CSV table of C-alpha atoms in Angstrom, one decimal:
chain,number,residue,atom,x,y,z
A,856,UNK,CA,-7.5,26.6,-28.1
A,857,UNK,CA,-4.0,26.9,-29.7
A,858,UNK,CA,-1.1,29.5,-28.9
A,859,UNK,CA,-2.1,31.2,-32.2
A,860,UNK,CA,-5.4,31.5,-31.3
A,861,UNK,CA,-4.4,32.5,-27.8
A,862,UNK,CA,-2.1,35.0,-29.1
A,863,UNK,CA,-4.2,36.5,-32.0
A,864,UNK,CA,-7.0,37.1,-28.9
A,865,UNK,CA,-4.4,38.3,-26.8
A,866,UNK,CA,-3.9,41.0,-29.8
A,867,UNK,CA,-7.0,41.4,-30.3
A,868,UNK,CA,-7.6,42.8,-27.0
A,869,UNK,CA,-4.9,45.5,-27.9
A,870,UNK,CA,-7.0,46.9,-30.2
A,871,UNK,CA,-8.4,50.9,-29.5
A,872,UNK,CA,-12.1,51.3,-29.6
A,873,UNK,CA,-11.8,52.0,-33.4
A,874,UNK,CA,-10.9,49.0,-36.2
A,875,UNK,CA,-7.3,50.3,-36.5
A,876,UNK,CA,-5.1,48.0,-34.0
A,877,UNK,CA,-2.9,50.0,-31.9
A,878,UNK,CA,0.6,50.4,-32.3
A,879,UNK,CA,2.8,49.1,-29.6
A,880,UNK,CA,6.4,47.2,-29.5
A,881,UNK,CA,7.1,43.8,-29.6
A,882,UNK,CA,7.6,43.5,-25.6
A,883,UNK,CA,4.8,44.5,-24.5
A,884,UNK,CA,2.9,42.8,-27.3
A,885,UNK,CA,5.0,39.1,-26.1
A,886,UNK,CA,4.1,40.3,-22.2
A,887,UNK,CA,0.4,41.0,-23.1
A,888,UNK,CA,0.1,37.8,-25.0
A,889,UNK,CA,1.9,35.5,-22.0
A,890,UNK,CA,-0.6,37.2,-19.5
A,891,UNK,CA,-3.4,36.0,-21.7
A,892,UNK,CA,-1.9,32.3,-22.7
A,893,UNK,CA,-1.3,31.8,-18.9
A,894,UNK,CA,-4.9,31.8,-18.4
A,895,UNK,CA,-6.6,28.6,-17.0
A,896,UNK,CA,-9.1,27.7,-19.6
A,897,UNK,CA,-6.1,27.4,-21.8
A,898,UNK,CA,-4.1,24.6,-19.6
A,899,UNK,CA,-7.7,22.5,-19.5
A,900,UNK,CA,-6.9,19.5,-21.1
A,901,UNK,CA,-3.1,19.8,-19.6
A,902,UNK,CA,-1.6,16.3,-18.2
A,903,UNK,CA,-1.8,16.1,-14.2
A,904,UNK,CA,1.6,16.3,-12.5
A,905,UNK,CA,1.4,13.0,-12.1
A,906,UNK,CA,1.1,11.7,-16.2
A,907,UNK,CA,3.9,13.8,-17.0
A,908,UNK,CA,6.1,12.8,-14.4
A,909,UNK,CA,4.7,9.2,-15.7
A,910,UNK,CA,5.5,10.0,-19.0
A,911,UNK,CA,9.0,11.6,-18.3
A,912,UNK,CA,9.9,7.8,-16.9
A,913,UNK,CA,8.7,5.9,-19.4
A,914,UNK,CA,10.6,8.1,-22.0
A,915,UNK,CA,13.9,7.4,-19.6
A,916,UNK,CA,13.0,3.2,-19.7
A,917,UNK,CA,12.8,3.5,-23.0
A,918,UNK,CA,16.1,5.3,-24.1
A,919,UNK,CA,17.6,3.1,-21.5
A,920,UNK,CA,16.4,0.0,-23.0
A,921,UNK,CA,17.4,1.5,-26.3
A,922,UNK,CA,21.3,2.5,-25.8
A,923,UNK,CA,21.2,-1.2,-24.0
A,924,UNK,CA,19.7,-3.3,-26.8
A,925,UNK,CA,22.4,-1.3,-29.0
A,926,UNK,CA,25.4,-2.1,-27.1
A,927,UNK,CA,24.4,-5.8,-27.2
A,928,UNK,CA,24.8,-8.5,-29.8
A,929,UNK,CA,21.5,-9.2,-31.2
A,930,UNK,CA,19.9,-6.0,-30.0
A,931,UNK,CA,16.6,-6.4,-27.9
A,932,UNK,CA,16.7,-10.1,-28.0
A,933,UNK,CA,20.1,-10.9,-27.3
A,934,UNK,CA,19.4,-8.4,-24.3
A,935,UNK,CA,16.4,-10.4,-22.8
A,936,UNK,CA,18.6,-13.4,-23.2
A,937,UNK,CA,21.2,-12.1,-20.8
A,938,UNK,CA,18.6,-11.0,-18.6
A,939,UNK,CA,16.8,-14.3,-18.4
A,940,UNK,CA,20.5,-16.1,-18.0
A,941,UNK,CA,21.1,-14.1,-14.8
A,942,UNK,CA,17.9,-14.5,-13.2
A,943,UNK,CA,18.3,-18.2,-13.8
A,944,UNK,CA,22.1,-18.5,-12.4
A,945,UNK,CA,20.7,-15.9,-9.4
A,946,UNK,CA,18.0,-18.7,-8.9
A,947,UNK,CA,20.4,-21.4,-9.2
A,948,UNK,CA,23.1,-19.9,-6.3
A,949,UNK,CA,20.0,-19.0,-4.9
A,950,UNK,CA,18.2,-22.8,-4.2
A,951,UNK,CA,21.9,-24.5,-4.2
A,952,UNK,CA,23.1,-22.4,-1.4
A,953,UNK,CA,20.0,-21.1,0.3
A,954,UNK,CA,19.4,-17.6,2.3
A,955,UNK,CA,23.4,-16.5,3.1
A,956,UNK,CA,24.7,-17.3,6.5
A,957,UNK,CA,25.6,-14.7,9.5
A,958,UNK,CA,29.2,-15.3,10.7
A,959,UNK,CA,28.6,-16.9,14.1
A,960,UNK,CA,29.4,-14.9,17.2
A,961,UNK,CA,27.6,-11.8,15.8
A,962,UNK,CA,25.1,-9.5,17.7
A,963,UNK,CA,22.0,-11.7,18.2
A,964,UNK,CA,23.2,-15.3,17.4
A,965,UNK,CA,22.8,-15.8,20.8
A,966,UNK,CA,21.8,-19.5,21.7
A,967,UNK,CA,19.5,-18.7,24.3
A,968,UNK,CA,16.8,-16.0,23.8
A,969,UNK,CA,15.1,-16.3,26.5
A,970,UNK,CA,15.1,-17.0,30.9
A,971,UNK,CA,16.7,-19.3,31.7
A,972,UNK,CA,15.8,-23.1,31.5
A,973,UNK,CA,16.9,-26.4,32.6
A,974,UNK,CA,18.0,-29.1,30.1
A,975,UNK,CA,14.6,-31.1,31.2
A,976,UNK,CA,12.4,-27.8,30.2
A,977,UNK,CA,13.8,-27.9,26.6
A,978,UNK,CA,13.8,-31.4,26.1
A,979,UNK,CA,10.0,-30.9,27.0
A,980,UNK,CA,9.6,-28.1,24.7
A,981,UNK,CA,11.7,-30.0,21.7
A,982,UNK,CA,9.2,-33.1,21.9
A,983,UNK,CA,5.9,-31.0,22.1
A,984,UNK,CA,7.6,-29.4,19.0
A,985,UNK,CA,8.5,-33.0,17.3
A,986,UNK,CA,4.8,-33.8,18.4
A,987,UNK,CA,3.4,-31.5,16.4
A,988,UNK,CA,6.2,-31.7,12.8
A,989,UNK,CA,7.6,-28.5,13.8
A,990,UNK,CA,11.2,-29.8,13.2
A,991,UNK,CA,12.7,-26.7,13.5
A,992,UNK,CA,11.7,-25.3,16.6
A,993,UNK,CA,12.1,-28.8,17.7
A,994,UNK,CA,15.7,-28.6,16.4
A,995,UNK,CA,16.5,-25.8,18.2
A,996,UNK,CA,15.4,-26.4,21.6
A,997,UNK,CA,17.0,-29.8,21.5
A,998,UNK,CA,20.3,-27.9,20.8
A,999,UNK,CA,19.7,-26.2,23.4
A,1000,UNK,CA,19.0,-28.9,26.0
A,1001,UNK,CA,22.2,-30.4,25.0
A,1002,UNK,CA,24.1,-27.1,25.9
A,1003,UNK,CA,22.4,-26.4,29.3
A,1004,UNK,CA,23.1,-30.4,30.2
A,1005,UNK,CA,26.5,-29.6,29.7
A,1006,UNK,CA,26.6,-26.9,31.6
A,1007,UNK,CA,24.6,-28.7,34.3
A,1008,UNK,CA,27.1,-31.0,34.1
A,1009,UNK,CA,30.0,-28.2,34.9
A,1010,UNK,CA,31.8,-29.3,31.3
A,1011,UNK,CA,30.9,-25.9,30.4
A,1012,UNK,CA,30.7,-22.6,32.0
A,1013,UNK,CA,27.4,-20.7,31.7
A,1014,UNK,CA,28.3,-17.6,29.3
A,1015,UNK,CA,25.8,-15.2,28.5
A,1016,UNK,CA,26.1,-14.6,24.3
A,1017,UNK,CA,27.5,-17.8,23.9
A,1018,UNK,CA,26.5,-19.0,20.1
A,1019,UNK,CA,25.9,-23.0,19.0
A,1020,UNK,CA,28.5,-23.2,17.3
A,1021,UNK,CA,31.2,-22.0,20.2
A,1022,UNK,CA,29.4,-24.1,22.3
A,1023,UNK,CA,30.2,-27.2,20.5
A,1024,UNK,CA,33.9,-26.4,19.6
A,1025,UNK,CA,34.3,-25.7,23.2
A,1026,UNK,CA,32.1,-29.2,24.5
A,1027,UNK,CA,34.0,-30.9,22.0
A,1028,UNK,CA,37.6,-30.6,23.9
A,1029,UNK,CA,36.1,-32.1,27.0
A,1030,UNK,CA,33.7,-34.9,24.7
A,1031,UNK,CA,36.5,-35.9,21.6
A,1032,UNK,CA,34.2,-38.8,20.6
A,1033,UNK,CA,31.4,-36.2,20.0
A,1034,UNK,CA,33.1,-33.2,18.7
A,1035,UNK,CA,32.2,-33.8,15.2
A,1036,UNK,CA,28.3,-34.9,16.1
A,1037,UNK,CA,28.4,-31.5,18.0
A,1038,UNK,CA,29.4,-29.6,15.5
A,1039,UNK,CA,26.8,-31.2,12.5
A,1040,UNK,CA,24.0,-30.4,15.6
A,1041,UNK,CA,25.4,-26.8,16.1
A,1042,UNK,CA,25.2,-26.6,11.8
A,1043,UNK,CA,21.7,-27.8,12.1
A,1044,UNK,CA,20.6,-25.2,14.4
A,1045,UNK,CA,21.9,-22.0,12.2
A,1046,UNK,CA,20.6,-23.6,9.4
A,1047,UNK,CA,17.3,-23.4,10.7
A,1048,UNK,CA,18.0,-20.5,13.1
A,1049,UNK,CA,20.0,-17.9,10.7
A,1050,UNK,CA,20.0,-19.5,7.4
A,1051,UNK,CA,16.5,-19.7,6.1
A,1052,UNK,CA,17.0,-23.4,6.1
A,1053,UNK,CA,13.8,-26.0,6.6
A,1054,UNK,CA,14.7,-29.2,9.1
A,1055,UNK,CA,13.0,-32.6,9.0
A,1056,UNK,CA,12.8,-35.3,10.9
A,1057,UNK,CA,15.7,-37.1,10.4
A,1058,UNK,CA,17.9,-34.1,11.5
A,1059,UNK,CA,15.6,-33.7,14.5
A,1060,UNK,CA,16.3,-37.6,15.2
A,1061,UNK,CA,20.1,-37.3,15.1
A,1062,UNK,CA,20.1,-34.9,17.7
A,1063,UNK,CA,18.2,-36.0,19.7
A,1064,UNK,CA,19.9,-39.3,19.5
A,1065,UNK,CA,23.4,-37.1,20.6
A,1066,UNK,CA,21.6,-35.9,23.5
A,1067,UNK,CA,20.6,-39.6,24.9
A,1068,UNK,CA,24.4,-40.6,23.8
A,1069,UNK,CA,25.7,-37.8,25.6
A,1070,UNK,CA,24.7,-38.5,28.8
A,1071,UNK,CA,26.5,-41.6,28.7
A,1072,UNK,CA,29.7,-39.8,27.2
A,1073,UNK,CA,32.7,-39.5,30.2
A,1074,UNK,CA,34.4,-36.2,29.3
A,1075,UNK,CA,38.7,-36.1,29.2
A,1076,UNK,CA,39.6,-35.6,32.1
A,1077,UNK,CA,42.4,-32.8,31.6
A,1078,UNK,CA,39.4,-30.8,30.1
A,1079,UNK,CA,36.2,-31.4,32.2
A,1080,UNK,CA,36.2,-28.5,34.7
A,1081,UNK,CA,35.5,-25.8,32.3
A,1082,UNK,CA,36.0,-27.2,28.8
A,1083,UNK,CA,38.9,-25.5,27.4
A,1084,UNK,CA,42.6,-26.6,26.9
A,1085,UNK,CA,44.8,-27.6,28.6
């Protein structure tokens, strides 16, 4: 039913008993007429909530879209085109430099996360790893098997926190010939660890090849009671 019709009937029902309508003002005519509109079998067919809140989106997509597609050469088109550029450089930073790095040395780069182990027990776990073609677990606990050997080996101190990469800037004072192997192993592991990064065998290989090789490795002397300057 329509507001006329709504407010003709809500006249109607001012009416006296006779045919003559009766004379009132215009507020309490507008009142009277409200009071009837605001019935429910006039709000039936209504939207839900919902639609209109829908609707009132849409309507804001839209005129967004619009004022965009007019500030833009081309309009729409040149629009899309800009949009489809920077999803395609986004994708290209993206696959070229992979998931972003944490600075090293923040909360939870630790490179131990659990009890502690001996170098043997994660030289053990790295192979079952290797075993199965999970390089990057096997990645990771060969990195850490070189670490605990060297502090077995008292050329480092055991330091609770201490991250992969600290650990090989500080193994490579006392181990000169290794300090750059160290350091491509300590990349390795947050690549895998903290960048999002997928290792293979090759990688897995190398370090496990420093590990053999540094158990042959004499430290410098001046440096090989606790690994730091002298």
């Amino acid at each position: 039913m329509t507001v006329t019709g709504g407010t003709t009937a809500a006249l109607t029902l001012l009416r006296a008993d006779g045919d003559a309508p009766v004379d009132i003002s215009r507020l309490p005519a507008r009142e009277a007429a409200e009071r009837e509109l605001s019935e429910p079998m006039y709000h039936e067919n209504d939207p839900s909530l919902l639609q209109r809140g829908l609707d009132r989106f849409w309507e804001w997509i839209d005129d967004l879209f619009g004022a965009a597609s007019g500030a833009t050469p081309g309009g729409i088109v040149g629009l899309i085109a800009i949009v489809l550029v920077v999803i395609a450089l986004a994708a290209a930073l993206w696959w070229r430099l992979g998931t972003p790095r944490r600075t090293p040395g923040t909360a939870g780069d630790s490179l131990f996360t659990d009890g502690p182990r001996t170098a043997d027990e994660h030289r053990a776990a790295a192979t079952r790893h290797a075993s199965a073609g999970h390089w990057n677990q096997a990645v990771q606990e060969r990195m850490r098997a070189i670490v605990r050997s060297l502090e077995e080996r008292v050329l480092l101190d055991p330091r609770p926190g201490r991250t992969a990469d600290e650990a090989a800037a500080e193994a490579g004072r006392s181990l000169p010939s290794r300090a750059d192997d160290l350091r491509l192993a300590a990349r390795a592991f947050d690549d895998v660890t903290y960048g999002g990064r997928t290792a293979d065998e090759p990688t897995y290989r190398r370090i496990e090849e420093l590990d053999t090789a540094l158990e042959r490795t004499r430290p410098t002397l001046d440096t090989a009671s606790t690994g730091a300057p002298s």
